[in-house]
Each structure stands twice: as structure tokens, then as C-alpha cells.
mmCIF file of C-alpha atoms in Angstrom:
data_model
loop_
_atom_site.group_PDB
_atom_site.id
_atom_site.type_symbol
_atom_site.label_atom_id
_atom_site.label_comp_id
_atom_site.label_asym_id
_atom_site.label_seq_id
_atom_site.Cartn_x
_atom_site.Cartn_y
_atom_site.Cartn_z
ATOM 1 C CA UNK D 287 -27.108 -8.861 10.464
ATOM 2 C CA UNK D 288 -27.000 -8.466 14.624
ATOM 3 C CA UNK D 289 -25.224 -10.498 16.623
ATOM 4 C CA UNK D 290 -26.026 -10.013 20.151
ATOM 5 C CA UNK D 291 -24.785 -10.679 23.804
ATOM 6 C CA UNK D 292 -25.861 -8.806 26.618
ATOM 7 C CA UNK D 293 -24.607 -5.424 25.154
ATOM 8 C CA UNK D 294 -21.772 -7.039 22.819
ATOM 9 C CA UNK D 295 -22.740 -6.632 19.498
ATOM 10 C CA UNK D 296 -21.385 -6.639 15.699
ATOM 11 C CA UNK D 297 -23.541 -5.293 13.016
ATOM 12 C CA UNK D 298 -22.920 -5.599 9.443
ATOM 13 C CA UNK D 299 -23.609 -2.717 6.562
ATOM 14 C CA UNK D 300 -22.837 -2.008 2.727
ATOM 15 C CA UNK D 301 -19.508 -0.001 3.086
ATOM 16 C CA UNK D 302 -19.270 0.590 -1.283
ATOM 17 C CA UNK D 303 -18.202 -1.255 -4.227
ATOM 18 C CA UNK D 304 -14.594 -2.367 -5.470
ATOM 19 C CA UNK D 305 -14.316 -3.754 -8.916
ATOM 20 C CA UNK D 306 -17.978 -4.922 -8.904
ATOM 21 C CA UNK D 307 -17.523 -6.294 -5.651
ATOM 22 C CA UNK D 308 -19.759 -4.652 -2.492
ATOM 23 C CA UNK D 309 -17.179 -4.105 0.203
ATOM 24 C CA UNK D 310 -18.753 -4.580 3.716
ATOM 25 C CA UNK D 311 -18.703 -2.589 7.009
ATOM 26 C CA UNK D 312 -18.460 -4.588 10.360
ATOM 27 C CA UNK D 313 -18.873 -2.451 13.711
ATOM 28 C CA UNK D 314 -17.538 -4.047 16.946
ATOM 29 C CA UNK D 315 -19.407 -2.627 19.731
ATOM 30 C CA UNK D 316 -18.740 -3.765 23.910
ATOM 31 C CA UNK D 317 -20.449 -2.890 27.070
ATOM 32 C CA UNK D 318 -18.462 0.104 27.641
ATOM 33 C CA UNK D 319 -19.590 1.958 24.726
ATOM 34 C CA UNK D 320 -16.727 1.559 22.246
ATOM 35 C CA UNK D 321 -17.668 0.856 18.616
ATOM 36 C CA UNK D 322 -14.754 0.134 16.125
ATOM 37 C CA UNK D 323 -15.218 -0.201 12.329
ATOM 38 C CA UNK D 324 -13.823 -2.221 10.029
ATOM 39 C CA UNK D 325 -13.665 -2.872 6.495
ATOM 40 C CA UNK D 326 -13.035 -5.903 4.238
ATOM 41 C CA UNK D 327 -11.324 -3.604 1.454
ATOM 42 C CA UNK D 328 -8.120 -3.944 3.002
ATOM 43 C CA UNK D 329 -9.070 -5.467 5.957
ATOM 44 C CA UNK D 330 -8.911 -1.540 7.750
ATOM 45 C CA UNK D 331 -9.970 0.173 10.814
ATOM 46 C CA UNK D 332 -12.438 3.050 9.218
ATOM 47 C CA UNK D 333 -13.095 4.142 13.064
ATOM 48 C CA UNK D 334 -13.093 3.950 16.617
ATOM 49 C CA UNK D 335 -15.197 5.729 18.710
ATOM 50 C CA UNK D 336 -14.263 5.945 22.240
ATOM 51 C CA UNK D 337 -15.933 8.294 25.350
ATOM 52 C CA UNK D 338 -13.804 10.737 27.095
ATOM 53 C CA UNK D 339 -13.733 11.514 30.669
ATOM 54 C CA UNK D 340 -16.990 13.414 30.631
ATOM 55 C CA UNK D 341 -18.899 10.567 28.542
ATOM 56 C CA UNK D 342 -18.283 11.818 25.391
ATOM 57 C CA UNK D 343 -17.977 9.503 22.341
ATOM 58 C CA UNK D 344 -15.671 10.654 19.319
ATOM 59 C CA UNK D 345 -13.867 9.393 16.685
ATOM 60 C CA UNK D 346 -10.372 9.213 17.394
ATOM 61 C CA UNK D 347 -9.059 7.549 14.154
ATOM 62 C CA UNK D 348 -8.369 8.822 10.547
ATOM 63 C CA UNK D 349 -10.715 7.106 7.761
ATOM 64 C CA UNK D 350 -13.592 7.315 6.113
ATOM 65 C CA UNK D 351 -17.579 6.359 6.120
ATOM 66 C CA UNK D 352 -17.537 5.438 2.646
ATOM 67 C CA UNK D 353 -15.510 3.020 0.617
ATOM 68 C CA UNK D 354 -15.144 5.899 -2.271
ATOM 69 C CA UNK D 355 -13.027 7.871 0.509
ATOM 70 C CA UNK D 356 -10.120 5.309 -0.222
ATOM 71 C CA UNK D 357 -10.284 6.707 -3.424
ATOM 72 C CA UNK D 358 -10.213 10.467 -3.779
ATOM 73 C CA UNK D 359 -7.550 11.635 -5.110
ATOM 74 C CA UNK D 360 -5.873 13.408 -2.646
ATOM 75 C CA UNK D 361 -5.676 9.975 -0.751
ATOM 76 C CA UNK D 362 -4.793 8.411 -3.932
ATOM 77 C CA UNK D 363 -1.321 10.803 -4.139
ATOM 78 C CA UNK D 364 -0.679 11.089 -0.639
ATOM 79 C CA UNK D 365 -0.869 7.032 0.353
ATOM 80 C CA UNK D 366 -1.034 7.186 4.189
ATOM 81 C CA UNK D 367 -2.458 3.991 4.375
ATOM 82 C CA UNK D 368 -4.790 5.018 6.957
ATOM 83 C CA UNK D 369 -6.047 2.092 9.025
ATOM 84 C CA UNK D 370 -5.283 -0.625 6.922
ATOM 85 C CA UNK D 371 -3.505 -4.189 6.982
ATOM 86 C CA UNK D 372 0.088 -4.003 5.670
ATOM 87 C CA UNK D 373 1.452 -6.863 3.992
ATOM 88 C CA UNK D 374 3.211 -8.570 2.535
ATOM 89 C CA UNK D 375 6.107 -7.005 4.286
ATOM 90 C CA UNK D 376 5.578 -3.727 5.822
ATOM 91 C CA UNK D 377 8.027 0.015 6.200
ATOM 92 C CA UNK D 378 10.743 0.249 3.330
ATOM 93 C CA UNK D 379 13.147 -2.300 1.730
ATOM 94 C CA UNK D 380 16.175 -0.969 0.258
ATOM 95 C CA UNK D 381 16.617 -0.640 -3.127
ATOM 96 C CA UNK D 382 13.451 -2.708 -4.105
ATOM 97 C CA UNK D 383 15.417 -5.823 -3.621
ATOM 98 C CA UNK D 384 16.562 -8.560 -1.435
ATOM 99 C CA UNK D 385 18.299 -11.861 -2.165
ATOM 100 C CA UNK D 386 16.723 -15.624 -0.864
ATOM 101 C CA UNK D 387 18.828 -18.668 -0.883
ATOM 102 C CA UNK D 388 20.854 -17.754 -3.663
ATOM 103 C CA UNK D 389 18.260 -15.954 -5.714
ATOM 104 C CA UNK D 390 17.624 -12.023 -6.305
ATOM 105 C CA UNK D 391 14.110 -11.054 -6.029
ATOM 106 C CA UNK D 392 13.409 -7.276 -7.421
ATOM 107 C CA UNK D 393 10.216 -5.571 -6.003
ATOM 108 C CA UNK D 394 8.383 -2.375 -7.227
ATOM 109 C CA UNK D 395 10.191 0.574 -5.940
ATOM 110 C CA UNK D 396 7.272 2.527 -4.864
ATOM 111 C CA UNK D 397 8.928 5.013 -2.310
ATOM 112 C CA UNK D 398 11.873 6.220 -4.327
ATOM 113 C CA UNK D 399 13.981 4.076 -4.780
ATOM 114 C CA UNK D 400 12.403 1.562 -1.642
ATOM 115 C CA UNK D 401 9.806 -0.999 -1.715
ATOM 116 C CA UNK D 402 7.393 -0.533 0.929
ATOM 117 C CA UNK D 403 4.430 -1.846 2.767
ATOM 118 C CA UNK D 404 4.148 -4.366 0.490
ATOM 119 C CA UNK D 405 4.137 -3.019 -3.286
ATOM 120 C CA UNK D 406 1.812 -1.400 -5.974
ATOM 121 C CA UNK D 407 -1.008 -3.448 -4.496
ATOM 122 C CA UNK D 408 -0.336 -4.689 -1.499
ATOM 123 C CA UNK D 409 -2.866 -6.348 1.144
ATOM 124 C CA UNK D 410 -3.953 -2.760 2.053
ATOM 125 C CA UNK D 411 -5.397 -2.333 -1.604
ATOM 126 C CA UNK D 412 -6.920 -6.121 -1.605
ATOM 127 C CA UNK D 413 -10.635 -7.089 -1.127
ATOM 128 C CA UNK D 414 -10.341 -10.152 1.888
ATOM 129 C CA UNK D 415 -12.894 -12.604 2.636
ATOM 130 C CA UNK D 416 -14.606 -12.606 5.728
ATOM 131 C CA UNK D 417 -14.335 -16.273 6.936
ATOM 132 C CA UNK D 418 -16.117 -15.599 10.518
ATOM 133 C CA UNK D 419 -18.333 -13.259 12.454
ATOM 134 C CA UNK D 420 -18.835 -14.475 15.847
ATOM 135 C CA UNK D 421 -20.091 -13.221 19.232
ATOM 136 C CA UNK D 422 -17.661 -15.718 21.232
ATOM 137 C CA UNK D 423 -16.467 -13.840 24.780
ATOM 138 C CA UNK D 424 -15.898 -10.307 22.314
ATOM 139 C CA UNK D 425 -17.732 -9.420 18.968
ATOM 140 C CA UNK D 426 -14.826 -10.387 16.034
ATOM 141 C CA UNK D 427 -14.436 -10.247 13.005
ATOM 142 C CA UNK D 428 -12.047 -12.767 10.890
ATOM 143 C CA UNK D 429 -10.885 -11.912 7.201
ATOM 144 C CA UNK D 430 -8.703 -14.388 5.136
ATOM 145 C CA UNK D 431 -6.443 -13.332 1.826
ATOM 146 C CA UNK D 432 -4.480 -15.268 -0.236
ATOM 147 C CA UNK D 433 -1.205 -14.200 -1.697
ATOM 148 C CA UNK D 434 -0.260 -15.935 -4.865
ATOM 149 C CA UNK D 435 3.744 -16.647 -5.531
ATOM 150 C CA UNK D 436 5.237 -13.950 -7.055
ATOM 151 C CA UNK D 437 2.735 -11.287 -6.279
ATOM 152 C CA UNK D 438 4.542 -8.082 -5.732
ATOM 153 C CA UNK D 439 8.032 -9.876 -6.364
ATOM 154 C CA UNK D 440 7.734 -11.991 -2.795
ATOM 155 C CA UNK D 441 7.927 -16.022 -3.159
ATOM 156 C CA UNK D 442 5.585 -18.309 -2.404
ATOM 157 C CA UNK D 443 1.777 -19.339 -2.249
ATOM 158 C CA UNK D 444 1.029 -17.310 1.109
ATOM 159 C CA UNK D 445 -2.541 -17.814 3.278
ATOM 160 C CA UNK D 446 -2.827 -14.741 5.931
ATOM 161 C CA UNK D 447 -5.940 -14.214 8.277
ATOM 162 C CA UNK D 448 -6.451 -11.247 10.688
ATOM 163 C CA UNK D 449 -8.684 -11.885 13.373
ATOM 164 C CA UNK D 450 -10.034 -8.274 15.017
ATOM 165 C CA UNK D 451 -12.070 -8.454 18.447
ATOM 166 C CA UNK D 452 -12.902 -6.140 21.049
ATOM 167 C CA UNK D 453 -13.616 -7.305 24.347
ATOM 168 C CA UNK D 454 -15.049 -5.650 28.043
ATOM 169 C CA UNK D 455 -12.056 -4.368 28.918
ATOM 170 C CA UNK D 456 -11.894 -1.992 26.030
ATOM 171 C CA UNK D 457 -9.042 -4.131 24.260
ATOM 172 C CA UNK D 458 -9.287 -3.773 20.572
ATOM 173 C CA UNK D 459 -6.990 -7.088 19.953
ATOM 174 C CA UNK D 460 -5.418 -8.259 16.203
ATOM 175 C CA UNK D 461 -4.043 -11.749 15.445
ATOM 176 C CA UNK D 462 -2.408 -12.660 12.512
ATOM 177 C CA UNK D 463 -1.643 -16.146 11.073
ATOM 178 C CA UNK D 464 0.548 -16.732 7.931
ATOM 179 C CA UNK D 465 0.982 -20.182 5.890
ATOM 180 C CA UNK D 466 3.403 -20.649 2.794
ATOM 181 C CA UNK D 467 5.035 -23.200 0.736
ATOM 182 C CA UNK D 468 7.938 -21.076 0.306
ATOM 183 C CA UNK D 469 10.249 -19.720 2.464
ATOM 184 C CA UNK D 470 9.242 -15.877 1.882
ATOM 185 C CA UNK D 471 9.594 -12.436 4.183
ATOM 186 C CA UNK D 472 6.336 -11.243 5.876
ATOM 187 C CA UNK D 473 6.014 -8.710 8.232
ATOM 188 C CA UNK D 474 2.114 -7.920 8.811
ATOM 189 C CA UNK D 475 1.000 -4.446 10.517
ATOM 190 C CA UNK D 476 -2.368 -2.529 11.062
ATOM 191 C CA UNK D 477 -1.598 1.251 10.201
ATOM 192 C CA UNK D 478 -4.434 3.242 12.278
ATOM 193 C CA UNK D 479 -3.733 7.127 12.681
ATOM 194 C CA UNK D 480 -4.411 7.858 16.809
ATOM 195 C CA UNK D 481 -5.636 11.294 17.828
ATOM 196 C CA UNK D 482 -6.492 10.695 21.566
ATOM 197 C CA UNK D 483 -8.175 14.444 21.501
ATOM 198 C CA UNK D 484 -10.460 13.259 18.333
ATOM 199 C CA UNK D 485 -9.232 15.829 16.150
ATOM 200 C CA UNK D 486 -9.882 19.373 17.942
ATOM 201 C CA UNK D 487 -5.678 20.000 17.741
ATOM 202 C CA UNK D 488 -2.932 17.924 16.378
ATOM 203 C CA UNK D 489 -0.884 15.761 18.594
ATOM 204 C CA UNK D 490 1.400 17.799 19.933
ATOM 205 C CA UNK D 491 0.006 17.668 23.753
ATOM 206 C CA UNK D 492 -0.428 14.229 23.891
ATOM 207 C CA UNK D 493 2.260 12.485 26.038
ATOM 208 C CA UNK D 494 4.086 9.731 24.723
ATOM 209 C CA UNK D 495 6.033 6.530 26.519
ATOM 210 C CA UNK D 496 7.526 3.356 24.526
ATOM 211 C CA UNK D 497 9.134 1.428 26.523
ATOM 212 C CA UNK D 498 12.629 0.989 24.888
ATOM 213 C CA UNK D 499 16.257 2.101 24.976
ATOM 214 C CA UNK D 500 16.893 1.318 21.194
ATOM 215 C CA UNK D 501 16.570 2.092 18.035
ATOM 216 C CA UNK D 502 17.246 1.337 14.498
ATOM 217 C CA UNK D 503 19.527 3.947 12.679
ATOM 218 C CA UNK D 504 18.488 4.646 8.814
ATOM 219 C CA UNK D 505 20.579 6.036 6.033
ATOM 220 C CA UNK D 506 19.613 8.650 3.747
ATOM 221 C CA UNK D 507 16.526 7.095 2.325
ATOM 222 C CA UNK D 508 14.952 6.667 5.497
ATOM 223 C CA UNK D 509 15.838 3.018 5.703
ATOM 224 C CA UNK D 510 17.553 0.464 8.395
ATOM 225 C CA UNK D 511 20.395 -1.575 7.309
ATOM 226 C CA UNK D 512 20.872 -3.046 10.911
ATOM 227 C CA UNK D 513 22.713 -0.665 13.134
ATOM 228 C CA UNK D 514 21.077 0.065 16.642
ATOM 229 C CA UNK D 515 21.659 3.430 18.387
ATOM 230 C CA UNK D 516 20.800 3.859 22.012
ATOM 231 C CA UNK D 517 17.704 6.465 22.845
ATOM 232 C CA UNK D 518 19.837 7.625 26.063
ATOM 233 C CA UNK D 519 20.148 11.647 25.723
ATOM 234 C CA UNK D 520 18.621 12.192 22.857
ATOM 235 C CA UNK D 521 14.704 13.377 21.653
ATOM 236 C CA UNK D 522 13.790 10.382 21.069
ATOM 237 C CA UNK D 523 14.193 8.924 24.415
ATOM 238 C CA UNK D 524 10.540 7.882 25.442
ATOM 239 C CA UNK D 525 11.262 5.687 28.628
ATOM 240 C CA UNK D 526 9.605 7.652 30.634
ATOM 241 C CA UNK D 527 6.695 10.202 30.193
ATOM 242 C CA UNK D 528 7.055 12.752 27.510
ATOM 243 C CA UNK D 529 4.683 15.217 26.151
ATOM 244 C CA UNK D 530 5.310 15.194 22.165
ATOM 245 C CA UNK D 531 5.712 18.985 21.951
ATOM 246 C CA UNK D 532 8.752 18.676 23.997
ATOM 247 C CA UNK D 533 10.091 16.215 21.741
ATOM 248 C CA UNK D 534 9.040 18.047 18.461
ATOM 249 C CA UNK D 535 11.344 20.804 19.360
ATOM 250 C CA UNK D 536 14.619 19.046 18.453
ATOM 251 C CA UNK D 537 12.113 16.753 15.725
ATOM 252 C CA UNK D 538 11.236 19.013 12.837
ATOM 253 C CA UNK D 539 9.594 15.697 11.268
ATOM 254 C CA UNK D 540 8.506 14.333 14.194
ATOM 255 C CA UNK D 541 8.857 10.585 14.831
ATOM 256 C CA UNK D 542 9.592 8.417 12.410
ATOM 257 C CA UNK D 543 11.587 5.704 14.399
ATOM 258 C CA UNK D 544 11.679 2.033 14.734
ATOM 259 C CA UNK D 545 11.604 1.217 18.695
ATOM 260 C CA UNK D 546 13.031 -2.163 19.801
ATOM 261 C CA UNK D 547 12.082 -4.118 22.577
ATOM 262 C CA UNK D 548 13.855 -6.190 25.056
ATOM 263 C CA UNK D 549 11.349 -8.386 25.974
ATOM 264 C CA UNK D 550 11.194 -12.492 25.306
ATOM 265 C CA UNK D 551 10.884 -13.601 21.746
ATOM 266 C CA UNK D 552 6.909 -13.709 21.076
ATOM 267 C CA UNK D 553 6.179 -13.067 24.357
ATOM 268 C CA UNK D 554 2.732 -10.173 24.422
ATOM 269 C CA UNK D 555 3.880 -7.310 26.496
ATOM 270 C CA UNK D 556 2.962 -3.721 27.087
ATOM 271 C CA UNK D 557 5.239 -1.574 24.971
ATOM 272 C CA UNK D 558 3.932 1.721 24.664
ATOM 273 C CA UNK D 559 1.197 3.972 26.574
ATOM 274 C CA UNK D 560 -0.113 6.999 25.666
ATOM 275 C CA UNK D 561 -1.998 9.966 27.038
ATOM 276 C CA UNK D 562 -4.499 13.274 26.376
ATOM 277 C CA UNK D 563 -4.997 15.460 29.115
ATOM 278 C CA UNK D 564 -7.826 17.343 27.459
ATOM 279 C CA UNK D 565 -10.564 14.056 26.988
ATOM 280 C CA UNK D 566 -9.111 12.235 29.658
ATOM 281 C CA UNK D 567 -8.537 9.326 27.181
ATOM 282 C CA UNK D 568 -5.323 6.718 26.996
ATOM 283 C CA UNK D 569 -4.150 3.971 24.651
ATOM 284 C CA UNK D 570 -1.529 1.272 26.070
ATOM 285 C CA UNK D 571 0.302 -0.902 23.491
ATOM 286 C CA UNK D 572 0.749 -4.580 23.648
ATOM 287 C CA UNK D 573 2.488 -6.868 21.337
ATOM 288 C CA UNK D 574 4.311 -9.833 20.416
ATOM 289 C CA UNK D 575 6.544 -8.126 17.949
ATOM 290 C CA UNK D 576 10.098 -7.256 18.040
ATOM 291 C CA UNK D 577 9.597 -3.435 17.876
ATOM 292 C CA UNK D 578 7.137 -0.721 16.446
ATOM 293 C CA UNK D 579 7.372 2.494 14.242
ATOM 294 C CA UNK D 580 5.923 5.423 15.831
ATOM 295 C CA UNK D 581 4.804 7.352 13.293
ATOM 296 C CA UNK D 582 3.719 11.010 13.924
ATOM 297 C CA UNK D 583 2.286 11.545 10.373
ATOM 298 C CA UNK D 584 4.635 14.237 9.041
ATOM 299 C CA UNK D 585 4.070 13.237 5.559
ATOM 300 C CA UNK D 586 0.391 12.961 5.608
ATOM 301 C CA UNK D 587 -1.395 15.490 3.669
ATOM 302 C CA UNK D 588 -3.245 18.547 5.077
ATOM 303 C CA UNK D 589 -6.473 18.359 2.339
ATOM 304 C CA UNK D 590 -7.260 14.572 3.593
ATOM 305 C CA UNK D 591 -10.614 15.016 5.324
ATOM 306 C CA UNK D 592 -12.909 12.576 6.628
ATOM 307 C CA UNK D 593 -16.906 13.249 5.139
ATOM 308 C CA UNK D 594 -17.801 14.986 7.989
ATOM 309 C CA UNK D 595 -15.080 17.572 7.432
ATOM 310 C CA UNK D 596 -12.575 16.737 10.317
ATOM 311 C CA UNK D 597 -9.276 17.303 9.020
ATOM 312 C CA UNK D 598 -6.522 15.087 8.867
ATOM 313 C CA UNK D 599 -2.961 16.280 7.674
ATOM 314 C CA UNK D 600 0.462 16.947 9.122
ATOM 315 C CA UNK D 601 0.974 15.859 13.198
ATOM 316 C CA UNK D 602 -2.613 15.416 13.214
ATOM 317 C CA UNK D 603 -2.206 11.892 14.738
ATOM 318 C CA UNK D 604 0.035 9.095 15.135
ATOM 319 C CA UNK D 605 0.534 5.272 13.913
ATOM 320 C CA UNK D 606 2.076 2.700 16.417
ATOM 321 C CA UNK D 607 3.461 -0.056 13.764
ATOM 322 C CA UNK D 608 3.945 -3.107 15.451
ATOM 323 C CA UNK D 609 6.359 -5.561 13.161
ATOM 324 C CA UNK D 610 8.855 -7.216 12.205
ATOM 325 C CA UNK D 611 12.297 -5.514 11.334
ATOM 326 C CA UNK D 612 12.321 -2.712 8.067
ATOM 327 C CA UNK D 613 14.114 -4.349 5.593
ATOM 328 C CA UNK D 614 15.633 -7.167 7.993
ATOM 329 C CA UNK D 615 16.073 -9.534 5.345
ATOM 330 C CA UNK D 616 18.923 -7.501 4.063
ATOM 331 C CA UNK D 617 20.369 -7.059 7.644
ATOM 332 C CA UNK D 618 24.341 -8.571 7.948
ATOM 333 C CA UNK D 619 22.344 -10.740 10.156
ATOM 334 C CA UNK D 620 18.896 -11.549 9.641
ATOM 335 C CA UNK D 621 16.949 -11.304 12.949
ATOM 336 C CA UNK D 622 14.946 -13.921 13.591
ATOM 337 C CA UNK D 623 10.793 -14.055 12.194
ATOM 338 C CA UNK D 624 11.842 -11.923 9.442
ATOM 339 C CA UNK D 625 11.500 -15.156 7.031
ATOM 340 C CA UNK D 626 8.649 -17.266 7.699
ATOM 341 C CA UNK D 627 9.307 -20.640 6.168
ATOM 342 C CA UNK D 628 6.677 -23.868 5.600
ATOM 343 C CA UNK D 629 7.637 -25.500 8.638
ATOM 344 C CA UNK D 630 7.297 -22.357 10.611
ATOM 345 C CA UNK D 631 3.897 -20.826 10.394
ATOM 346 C CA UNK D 632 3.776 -16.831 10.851
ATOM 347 C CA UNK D 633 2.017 -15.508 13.987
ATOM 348 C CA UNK D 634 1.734 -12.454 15.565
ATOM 349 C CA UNK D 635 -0.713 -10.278 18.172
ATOM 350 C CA UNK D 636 -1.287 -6.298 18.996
ATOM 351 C CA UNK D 637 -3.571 -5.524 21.252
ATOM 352 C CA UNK D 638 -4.901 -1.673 21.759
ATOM 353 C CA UNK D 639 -6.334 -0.841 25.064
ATOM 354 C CA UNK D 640 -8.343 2.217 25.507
ATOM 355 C CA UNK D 641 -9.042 4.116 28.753
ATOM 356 C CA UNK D 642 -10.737 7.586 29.524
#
């Protein structure tokens, strides 16, 4: 199938089967010469191919061309979730559990002894439905997935869609939409790996800037419990310019920190921007969410490889994980759009913009 507009275009291919079911492959292409793919097996960004400043166009994303990719093991042990959708609540909870109007709800504790990104099979591992492909102003894509209650431990009957599009401008945008009949936690993210040099080095000379002067502190499993530290003299200060090598020398793991942002409730703003001298290429951050992990992939395993042999591994690339507060529904306080509720519908927006 081609869907076409001037030189907007989405094209549709066989991507593998899942359980019996043929996973599909949708490629978003604009006028600029961008192409992003996207799978429905876990509603995941396989690629994105981008020029650099000469005209080049590379991958600069970790994934694979095949579904069967998702399932090596290597990938299988490591779990780095490369570009996929993250539900039903995504980083860590602690201790596998959190309590609901009076009731104790125990989840799988599948990162010691955390929950995260949403269990054993969360919406990462989950075939969606593809409810639209449309030209429109942008060449999109719209999946659907339903959640039943109970699934993973979380309450309630839960609808999401994601709704992917990439427009002139080179904005690769993602809106989600959440509907329950219980008043459950959801925190949705898109995990995509970023290596602005596509691959030739690790990230270490890319420069980094996240516009924020907080953080959340974690405790010894890596999780928040609701304490904010300022970023003010220390490594992780990214207000302005940084190049990521700098930083790595007082980060033996890199980052692995949960930025907040003082910006309106819901509001879309510009939260992050980052640069490769090398390619020329840039990616600015927007969002409607509270804050985002930067992720600079120190757990991600050296032997992951895509089928054309570019290698993945440790500070090969980096995640920017728009979302709702890690384990914020066992904060003292429970910050607000950590619960979505029936009366409340869930909605969020991140929108990656791509220069060179």
C-alpha cells in the first residue's frame, strides 16, 4: 500500500510473524528526505533515517529490519526495549507494589526487586492494531491496544492509542490517549536509542542540553521515592551546552536521571536539544510531560547488533523518556497525572525534531 502527497508518503511491508500473527512495517517518509519505521509489534520505532550536513542519509536509531531481531537472544537477556511503546507505567516501581484507595496491588518484580516499564509483558511485547493510516497534512500512523483489568497487576479495563506522524518540518510527533473504568497509574513512553553520528563512535561527543534545574534523587535500587535535588554544581547540570564526555568523567554510568521541568502543567515545550558536530545533525525535544529520563545506555549490551552489523552496546546512544513520575504513585505526595481516573482521560505528546 502507497499513500501519496506530493513527496509525503507511507508505505506498508510484512515486518515477520508473532504468534501466527504477521506483524507489519509502516515507513513515514516527508519532503525532506526523512523516513522513520515503525512496527505494530509493540508499536516501536525500528528506524529513522535522517541526512547529515553533506546529504547523507543514515540510520541513527537502534532496532532491527526484521521482526525475529526482537527475539534473539541476546536481546531477549539484555531487555533494552529499543524503540518501543512503554506501558502500562513506565521506569521502576518500588518493591513491585503500590497501594490504590485502600487496596495493595503486587506487580511482577522484573528488575530486582522493581516493577518496571510495565511488567513481564508489557505494551512493548504486545501486537496493537493499526486503526488508521492516513496522508492528512503528515504521513501517520495510528495503533490502538487494549489493556484488560488486572493485566500485569494494574486495575482497570484500559484503551491506549499512539498516533506517530512526521511532518515537513522534520518533526517526528507521538500522541497518546488513555481511557479506563478504573482509576489506575499510566505513564506511557517511546524508548528510541539516539546516535546523532549513526553509529561510527558512541555518544560521547555529542553535546547535550535539558533544560532543567532538578532532579529526582533514587535510593539504592535505582528508584525515586520523591525527593528533588538541584542540578546546580554538579555533572549532571545540563542547562546549558555540554558535550557528554565532559560529563562522563565524574559519570562512570553515564546518565541515568529523571529531569523535571518547570514549565505549565500539559503545556508542549522544548525541553531538551541535542547536537553532533561530526554529521552536522540535531534533535530538539518537545513535550507535554512533567520530566524525562535521559538514558545513556550503560546497561545495554555490547553483542546487540542490528542485521547489517552496526553495533549497538554500552554509550552507544541515548533514550530521552518523556513521562510521568518513576514510581509517583508511591510518592508522600502523589504528583498530579500519575493516576488517570474515568472522568479524566490520559493524554500526552513528544515531539522529535531533527535538523542537519
Amino acid at each position: 500500500m502507497i499513500l501519496q502527497l506530493t513527496t509525503m508518503s507511507i508505505t506498508t511491508q510484512p515486518f515477520g510473524l508473532y504468534k501466527d500473527t504477521e506483524a507489519s512495517l509502516y515507513t513515514l517518509e516527508n519532503d525532506q528526505g526523512m523516513r522513520v519505521k515503525i512496527t505494530d509489534y509493540g508499536a516501536t520505532i525500528t528506524s529513522i533515517l535522517v541526512p547529515d550536513k553533506k546529504g547523507n542519509t543514515e540510520n541513527i536509531v537502534c532496532g532491527f529490519d526484521s521482526l525475529q531481531g526482537y527475539f534473539q537472544e541476546p536481546y531477549l537477556a539484555n531487555s533494552p526495549y529499543f524503540g518501543c511503546t512503554v506501558g502500562r507505567y513506565a521506569a521502576r516501581i518500588k518493591d513491585a507494589h503500590f497501594a490504590l484507595e485502600g487496596k495493595s496491588y503486587p506487580l511482577a518484580a522484573n528488575a530486582g526487586p522493581n516493577h518496571i516499564h510495565g511488567g513481564v509483558l508489557g505494551f512493548d511485547k504486545k501486537m496493537w492494531e493499526v486503526i488508521e493510516v492516513a496522508e492528512k497534512e503528515s504521513p501517520s500512523v495510528k495503533m490502538e491496544l487494549f489493556s484488560p483489568d488486572m493485566e500485569e497487576g494494574y486495575p482497570g479495563n484500559l484503551k491506549v492509542t499512539v498516533l506517530f506522524s512526521l511532518n515537513h518540518q522534520s518533526e517526528l510527533s507521538i500522541q497518546y490517549t488513555a481511557q479506563t473504568d478504573q482509576t489506575t497509574p499510566v505513564s506511557l513512553t517511546n524508548h528510541t536509542y539516539f546516535n546523532l553520528n549513526a553509529f561510527r563512535e558512541n555518544i560521547l561527543t555529542h553535546t547535550a542540553q535539558i533544560y532543567s534545574g532538578k532532579f529526582l534523587s533514587v535510593d539504592e535500587s535505582d528508584v525515586p521515592l520523591g525527593t528533588m535535588e538541584s542540578v546546580v554544581g554538579s555533572a549532571v547540570d545540563l542547562q546549558l551546552p555540554k558535550v557528554m564526555g565532559e560529563a562522563f568523567s565524574e559519570l562512570p554510568k553515564g546518565f541515568e536521571h529523571f529531569y523535571l521541568f518547570s514549565k505549565e502543567t500539559n503545556a508542549l515545550a522544548k525541553v531538551a536539544r541535542f547536537e553532533e558536530p561530526e554529521s552536522g545533525r540535531s534533535l530538539e525535544v518537545f513535550t507535554t510531560e512533567p520530566g524525562m529520563l535521559f538514558y545513556t545506555g550503560y546497561y545495554t549490551g555490547n553483542e546487540l547488533r542490528r542485521e547489517d552489523g552496526t553495533s549497538f552496546g554500552q554509550f552507544r546512544a541515548f533514550c530521552c523518556e518523556t513521562s510521568r513520575h518513576p514510581n509517583g504513585m508511591n510518592f508522600p505526595d502523589v504528583p498530579e497525572g500519575c493516576l488517570t481516573s474515568p472522568d479524566v482521560p490520559y493524554t500526552s505528546t513528544t515531539v522529535f525534531k531533527f535538523g542537519w
